[in-house]
Coordinates of C-alpha atoms and ligand atoms in Angstrom, one line a residue:
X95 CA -7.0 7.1 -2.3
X96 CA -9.0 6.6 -5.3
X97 CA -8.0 9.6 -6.9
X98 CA -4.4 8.9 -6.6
X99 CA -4.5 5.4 -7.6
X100 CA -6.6 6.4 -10.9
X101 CA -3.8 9.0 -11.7
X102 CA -0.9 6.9 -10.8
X103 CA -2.4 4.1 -13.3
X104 CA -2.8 6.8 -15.8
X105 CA 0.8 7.9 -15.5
X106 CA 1.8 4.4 -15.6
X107 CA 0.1 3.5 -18.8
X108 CA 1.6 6.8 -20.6
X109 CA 4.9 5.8 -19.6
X110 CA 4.0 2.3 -21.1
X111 CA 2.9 3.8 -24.6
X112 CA 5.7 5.9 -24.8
X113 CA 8.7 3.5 -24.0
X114 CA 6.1 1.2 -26.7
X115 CA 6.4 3.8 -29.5
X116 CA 9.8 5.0 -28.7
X117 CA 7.9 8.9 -28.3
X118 CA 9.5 11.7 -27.0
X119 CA 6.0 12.6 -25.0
X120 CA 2.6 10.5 -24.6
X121 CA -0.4 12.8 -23.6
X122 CA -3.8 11.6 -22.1
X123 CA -6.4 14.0 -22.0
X124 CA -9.6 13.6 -19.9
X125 CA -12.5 15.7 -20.4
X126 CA -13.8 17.0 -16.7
X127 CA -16.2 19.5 -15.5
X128 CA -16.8 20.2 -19.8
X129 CA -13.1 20.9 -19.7
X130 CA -9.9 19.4 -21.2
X131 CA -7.3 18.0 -18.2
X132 CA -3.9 16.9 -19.7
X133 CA -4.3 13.8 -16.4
X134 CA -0.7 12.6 -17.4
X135 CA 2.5 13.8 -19.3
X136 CA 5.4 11.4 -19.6
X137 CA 8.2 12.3 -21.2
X138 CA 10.9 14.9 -22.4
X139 CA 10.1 18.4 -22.2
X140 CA 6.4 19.9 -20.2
X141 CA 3.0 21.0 -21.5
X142 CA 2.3 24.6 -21.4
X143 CA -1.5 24.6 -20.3
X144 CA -2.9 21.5 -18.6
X145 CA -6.2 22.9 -18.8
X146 CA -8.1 23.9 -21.9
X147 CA -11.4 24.7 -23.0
X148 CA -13.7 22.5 -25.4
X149 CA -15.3 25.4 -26.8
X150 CA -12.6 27.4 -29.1
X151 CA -9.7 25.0 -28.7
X152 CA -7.7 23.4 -31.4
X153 CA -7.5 20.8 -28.9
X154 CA -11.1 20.8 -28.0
X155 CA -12.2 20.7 -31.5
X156 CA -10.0 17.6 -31.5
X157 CA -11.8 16.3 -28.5
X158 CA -14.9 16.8 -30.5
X159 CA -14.3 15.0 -33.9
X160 CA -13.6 11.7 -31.9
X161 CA -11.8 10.2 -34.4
X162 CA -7.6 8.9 -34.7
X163 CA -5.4 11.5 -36.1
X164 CA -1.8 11.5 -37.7
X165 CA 0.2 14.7 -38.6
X166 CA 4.2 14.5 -39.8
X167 CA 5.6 18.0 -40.2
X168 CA 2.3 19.7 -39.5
X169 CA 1.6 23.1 -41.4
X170 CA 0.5 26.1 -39.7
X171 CA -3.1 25.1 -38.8
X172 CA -2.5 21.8 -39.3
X173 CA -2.0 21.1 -35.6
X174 CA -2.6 23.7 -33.6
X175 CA -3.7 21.6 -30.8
X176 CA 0.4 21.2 -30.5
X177 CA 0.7 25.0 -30.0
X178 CA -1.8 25.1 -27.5
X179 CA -0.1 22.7 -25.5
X180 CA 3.2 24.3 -26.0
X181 CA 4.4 21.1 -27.0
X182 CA 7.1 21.1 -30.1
X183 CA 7.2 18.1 -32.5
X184 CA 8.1 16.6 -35.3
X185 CA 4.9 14.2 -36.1
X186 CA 1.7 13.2 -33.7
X187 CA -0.5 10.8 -33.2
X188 CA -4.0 11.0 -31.4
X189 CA -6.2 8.1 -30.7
X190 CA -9.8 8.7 -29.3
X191 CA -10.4 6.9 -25.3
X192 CA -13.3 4.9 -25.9
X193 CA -14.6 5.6 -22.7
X194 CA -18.8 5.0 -21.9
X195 CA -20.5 8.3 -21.0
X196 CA -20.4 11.8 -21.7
X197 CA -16.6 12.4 -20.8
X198 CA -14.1 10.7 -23.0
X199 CA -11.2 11.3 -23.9
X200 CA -7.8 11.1 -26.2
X201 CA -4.1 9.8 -26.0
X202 CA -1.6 11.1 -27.9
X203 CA 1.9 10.4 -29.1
X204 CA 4.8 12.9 -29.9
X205 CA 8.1 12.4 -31.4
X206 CA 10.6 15.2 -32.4
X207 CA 12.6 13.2 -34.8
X208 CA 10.5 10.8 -37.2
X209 CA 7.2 10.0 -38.4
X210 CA 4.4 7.6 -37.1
X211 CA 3.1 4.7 -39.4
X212 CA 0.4 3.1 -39.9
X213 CA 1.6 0.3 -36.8
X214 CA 2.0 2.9 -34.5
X215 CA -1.3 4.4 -34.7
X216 CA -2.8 0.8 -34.3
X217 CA -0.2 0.5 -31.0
X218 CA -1.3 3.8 -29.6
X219 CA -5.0 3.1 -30.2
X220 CA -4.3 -0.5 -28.3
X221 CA -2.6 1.0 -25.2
X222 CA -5.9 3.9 -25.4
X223 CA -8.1 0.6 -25.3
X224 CA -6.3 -0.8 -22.4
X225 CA -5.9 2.0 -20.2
X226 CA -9.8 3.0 -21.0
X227 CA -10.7 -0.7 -19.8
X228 CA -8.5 -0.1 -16.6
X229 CA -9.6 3.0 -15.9
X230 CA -13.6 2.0 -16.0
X231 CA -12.7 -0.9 -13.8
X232 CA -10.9 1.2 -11.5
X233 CA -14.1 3.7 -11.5
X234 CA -16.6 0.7 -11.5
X235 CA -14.2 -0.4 -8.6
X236 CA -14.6 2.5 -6.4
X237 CA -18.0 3.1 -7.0
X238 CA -18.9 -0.4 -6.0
X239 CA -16.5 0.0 -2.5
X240 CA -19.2 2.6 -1.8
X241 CA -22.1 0.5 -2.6
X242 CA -21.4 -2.7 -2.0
X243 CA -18.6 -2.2 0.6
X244 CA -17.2 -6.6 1.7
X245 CA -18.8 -7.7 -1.6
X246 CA -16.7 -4.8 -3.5
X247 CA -13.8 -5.5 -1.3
X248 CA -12.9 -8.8 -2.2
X249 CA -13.5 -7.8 -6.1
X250 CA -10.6 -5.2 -5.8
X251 CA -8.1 -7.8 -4.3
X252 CA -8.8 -10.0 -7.8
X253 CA -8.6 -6.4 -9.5
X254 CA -5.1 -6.2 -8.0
X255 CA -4.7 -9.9 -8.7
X256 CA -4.8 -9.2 -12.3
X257 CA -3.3 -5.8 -12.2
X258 CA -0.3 -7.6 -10.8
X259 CA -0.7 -10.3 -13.4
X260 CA -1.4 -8.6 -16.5
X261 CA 0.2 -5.4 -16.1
X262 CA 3.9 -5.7 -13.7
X263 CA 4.2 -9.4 -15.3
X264 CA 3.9 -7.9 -19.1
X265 CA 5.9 -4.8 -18.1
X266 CA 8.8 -6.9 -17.2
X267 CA 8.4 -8.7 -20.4
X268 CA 8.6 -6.1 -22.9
X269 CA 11.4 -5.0 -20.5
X270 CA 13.2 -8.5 -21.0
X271 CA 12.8 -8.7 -24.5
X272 CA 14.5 -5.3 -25.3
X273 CA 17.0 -6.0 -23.3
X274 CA 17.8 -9.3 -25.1
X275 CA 16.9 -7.8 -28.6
X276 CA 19.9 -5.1 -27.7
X277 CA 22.0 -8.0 -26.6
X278 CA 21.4 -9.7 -29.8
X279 CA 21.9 -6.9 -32.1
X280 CA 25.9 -6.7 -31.3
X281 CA 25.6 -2.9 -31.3
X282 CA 27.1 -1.1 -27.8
X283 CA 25.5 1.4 -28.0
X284 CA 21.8 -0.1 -28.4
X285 CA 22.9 -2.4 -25.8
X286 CA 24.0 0.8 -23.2
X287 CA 20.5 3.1 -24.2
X288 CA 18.6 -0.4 -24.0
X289 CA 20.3 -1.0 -20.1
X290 CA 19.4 2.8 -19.4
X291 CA 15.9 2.3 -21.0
X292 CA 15.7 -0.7 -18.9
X293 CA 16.8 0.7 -15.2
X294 CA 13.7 3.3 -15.6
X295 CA 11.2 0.8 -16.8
X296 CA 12.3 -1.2 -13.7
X297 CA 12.0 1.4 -11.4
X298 CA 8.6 2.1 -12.8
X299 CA 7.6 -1.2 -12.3
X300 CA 9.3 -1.5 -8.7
X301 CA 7.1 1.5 -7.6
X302 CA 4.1 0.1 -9.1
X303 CA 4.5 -2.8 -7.2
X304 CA 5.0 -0.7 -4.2
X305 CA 2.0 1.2 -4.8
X306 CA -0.1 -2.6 -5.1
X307 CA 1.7 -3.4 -1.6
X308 CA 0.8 -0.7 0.7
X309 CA -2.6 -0.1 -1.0
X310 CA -3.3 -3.9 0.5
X311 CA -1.5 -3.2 4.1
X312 CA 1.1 -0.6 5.2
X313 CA 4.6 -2.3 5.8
X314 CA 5.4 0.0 8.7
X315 CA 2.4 -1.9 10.6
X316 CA 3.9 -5.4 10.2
X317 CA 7.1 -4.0 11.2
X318 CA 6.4 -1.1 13.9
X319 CA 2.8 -2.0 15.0
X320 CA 0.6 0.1 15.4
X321 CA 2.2 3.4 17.7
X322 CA 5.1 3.7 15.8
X323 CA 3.4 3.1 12.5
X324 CA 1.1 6.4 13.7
X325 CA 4.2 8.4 14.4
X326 CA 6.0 7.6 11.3
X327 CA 2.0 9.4 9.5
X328 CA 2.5 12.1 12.0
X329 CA 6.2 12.4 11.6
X330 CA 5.6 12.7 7.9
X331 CA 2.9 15.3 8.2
X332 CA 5.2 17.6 10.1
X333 CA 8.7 17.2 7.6
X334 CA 5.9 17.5 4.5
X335 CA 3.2 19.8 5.8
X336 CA 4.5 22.1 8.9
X337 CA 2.0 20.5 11.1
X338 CA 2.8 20.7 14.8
X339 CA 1.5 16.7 15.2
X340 CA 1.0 14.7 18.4
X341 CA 0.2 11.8 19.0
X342 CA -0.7 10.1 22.5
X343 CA -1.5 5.7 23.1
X344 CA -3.3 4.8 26.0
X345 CA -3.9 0.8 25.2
X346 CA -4.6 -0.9 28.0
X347 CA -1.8 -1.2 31.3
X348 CA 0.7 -2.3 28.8
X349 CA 1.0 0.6 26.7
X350 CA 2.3 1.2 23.5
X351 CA 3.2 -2.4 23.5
X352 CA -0.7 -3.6 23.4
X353 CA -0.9 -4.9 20.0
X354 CA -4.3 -4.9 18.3
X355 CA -5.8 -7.5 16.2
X356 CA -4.7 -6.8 12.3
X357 CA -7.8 -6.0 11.0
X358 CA -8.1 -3.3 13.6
X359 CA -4.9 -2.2 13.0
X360 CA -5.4 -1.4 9.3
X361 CA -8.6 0.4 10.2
X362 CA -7.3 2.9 12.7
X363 CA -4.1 3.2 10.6
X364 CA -6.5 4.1 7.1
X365 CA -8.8 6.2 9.1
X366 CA -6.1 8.4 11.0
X367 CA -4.0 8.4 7.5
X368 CA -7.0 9.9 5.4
X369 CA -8.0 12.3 8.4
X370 CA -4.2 13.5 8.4
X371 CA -4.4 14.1 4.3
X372 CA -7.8 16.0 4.7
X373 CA -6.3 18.4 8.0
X374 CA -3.0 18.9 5.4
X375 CA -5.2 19.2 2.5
X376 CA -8.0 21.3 4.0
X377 CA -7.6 22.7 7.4
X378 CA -4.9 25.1 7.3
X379 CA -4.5 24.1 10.9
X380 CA -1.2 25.4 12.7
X381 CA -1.3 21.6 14.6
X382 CA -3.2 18.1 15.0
X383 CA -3.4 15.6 17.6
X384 CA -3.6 12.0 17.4
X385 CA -5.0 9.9 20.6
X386 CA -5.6 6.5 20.5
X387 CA -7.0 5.2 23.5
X388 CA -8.5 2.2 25.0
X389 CA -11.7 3.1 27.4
X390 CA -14.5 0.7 29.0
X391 CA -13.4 -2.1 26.5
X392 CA -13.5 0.6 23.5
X393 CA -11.0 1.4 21.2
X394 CA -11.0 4.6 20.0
X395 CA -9.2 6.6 17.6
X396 CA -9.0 10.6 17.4
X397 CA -7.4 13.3 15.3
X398 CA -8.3 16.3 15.7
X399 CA -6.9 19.8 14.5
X400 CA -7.2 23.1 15.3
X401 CA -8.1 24.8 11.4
X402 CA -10.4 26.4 10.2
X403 CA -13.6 23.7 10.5
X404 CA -16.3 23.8 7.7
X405 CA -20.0 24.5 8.5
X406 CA -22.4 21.3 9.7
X407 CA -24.1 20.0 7.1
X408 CA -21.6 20.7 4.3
X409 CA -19.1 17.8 3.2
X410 CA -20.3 16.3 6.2
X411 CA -23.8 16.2 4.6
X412 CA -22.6 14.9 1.6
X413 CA -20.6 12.0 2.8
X414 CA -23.5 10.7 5.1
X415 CA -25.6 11.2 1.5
X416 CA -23.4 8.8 0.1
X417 CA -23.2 6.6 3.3
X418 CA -26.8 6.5 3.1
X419 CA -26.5 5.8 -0.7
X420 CA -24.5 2.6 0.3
X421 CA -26.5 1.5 3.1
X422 CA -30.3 3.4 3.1
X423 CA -31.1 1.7 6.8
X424 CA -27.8 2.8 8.3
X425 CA -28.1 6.1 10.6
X426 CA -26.3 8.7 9.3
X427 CA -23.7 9.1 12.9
X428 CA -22.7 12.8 12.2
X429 CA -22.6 14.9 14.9
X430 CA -22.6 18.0 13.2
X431 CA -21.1 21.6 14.9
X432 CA -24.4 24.4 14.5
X433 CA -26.1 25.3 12.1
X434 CA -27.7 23.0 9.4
X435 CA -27.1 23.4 5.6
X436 CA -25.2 26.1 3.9
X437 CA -21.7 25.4 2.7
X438 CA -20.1 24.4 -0.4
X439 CA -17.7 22.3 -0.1
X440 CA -17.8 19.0 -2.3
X441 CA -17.7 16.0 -0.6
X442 CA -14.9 13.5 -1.9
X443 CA -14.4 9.4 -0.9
X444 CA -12.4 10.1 1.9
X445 CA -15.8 10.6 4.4
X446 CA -17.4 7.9 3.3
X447 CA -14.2 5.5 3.2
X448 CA -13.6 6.6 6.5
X449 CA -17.2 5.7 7.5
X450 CA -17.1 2.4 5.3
X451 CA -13.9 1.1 7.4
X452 CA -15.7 1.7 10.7
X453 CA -18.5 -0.1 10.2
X454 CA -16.8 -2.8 8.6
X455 CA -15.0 -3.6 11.9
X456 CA -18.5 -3.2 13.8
X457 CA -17.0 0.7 15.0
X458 CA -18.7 4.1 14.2
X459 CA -17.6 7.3 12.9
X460 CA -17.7 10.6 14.2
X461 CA -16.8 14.1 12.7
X462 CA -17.3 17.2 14.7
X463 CA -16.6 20.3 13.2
X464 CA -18.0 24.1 12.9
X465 CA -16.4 26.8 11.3
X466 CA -13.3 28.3 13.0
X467 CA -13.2 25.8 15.4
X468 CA -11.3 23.1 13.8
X469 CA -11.9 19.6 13.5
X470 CA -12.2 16.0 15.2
X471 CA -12.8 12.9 13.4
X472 CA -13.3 9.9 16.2
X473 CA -13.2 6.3 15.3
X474 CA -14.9 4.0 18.1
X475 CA -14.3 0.2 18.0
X476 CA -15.9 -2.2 20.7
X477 CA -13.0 -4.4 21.7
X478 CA -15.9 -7.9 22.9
X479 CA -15.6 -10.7 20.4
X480 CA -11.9 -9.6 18.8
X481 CA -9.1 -11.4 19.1
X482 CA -7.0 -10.3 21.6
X483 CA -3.4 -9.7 20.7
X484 CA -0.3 -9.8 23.4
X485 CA 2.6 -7.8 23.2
X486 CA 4.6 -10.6 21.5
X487 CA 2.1 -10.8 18.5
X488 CA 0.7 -14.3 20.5
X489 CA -3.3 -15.0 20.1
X490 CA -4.7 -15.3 23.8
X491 CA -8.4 -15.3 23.3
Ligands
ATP771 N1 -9.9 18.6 8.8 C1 -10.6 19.3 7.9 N2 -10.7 20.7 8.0 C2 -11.5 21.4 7.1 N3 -12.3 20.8 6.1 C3 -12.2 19.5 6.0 C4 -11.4 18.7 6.9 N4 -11.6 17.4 6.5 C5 -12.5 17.4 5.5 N5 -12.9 18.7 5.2 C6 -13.9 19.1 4.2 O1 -14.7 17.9 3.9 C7 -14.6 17.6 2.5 C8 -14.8 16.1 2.3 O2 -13.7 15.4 2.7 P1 -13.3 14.1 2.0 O3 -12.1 13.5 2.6 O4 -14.6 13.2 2.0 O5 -13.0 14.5 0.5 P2 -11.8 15.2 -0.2 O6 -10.6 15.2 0.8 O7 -12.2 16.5 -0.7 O8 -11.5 14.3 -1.4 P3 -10.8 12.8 -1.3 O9 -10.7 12.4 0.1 O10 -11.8 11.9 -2.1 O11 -9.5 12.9 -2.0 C9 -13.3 18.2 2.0 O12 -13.4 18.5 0.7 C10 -13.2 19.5 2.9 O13 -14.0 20.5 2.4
MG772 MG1 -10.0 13.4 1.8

């Protein structure tokens, strides 16, 4: 989640800087892992490499000097940084992220026909500022979900608050006043590229209110409950990833009409949505099952999927690091498959998340897993002291 959220603000922000400086292409480039990562590319046209080195890089050399940059009709040598992208243009502007810590990074305005002044490099180094502050909150944001896990919670919803405030609610400005700026200017032509200009930017925002939306709660939930909201996540894995997906409710003598409270809802809908992303990401399983079932007063949720596993100890070891990272009294509640230790593979958020959401609804996590014999990730929810939910949505208890 955090990783797409943190790309889908940076894509959102280029998009911003470029409708701001009528570009042809705005470019941010992080520095990761000592390397160069072009993280978002709006605009006409496509970069060539999206990776580059520091070390012997026009662009990395760039990187290095740190400091705002403005080329019209560059000569050979001049910009070579453009070449190296593959990127053709006219003029370009760079401003420096001021990011804190070791990797920074740049944003960078094209245009094909006309030169940057002195006001545009101010307005590019502005929108650098802002989406360097939102991009440290967002970081702060998910390291603190980790940490601090209720406490961090409620700071994201006024992070989204604001988000929705500063960001959506200014978007639609600058959208309203070139729209009325066209309208004043008598010209039909300014007024027709101003309306096209205008759909996009709306549709931009209308996704990034989307994006807000579902981050807080998934519609289908409200609308479907909670079965049919799991088939729609299982339904989609199939069309998207060719998995062979199951899924199987056993709440209670009602059925698949038992609703659950909504807070248990979300949880089992999060925690079977990440497992489903991680089996489609990593697995290379041929198919995955998803049970939900009510046992003994215990709700429990189960996917599991027949791919290729990874060794105990691994990722697994590394999420219950950063479990125990958040929380150094909680027990760790792997079950691992064999063997201890060995393995490679990185651990990401999704574990922990995972692990964060049980325990914030008083359930446990599970992953079982060994190599070549796929994977199960069980949630495990005592039902005592919930509210209990009847199939018409009414509170009974
Ligand atoms: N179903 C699975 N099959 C095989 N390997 C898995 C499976 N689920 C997780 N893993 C392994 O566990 C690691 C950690 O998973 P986790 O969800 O914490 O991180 P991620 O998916 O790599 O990144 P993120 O979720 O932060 O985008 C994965 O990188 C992968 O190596
Ligand atoms: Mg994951």
């Amino acid at each position: 989640m955090s990783r797409s959220a943190e790309r889908w603000l940076i894509e959102l922000m280029a998009d911003r800087a470029r409708t701001a400086l009528d570009a042809a292409m705005v470019l941010v480039v992080l520095k990761e892992r000592g390397e160069l990562h072009v993280a978002a590319a709006s605009g006409r046209g496509h970069v060539r490499a999206s990776v580059l080195p520091i070390e012997g890089s026009a662009l990395g050399a760039l990187y290095e000097a740190g400091r705002p940059v403005s080329v019209d009709r560059p000569l050979p040598g001049q910009a070579d940084w453009l070449t190296e992208l593959g990127i053709e243009g006219h003029a370009a502007v760079v401003a420096p992220l001021p990011i804190d810590g070791p990797d920074g990074g740049m944003i960078m305005a094209v245009r094909s026909d006309a030169a940057f002044g002195d006001q545009d490099a101010t307005t590019l180094a502005a929108h650098g500022a802002r989406l360097t502050r939102q991009l440290m909150a967002e970081r702060n944001a998910e390291l603190e979900r980790l940490r601090y896990g209720a406490q961090a919670r409620e700071r994201e919803r006024e992070r989204w608050a604001r988000e929705l405030h500063d960001d959506t609610v200014q978007g639609l400005g600058v959208l309203r006043m070139q729209l009325a700026n066209a309208r004043d200017s008598g010209d039909t032509q300014r007024l027709r590229a101003a309306v096209e200009e205008a759909l996009a930017g709306l549709e931009r925002e209308v996704q990034g209110i989307r994006h807000l939306i579902t981050e807080l709660r998934p519609a289908a939930l409200d609308d479907l409950g909670l079965a049919a909201a799991l088939q729609a996540l299982a339904r989609r894995a199939q069309a998207v990833y060719g998995l062979q997906a199951h899924t199987e409710f056993h709440l209670g003598p009602d059925g698949e009409q038992r609703r659950l409270d909504p807070e248990l809802e979300t949880t089992i809908y999060r925690v079977v949505q990440e497992a489903l992303t991680n089996v489609s990401r990593h697995a290379q399983a041929s198919s995955v099952h998803i049970v939900v079932a009510e046992t003994d007063g215990t709700i429990t949720a189960a996917v599991t999927d027949d791919g290729r596993g990874f060794p105990a100890g691994a990722p697994v070891q590394a999420a219950a690091d950063r479990a125990a990272l958040a929380d150094p009294t909680a027990d760790g509640q792997v079950e691992s498959g064999e063997a201890a230790g060995g393995g490679n593979a990185p651990g990401g958020f999704g574990m922990p998340g995972m692990r964060e959401r049980a325990e914030l609804v008083g359930g446990t996590l599970q992953i079982a897993s060994a190599p070549g014999q796929g994977t199960t990730i069980r949630l495990a929810v005592p039902l005592a002291g919930r509210p209990h939910f009847a199939a018409d949505g009414s509170v009974t208890a």
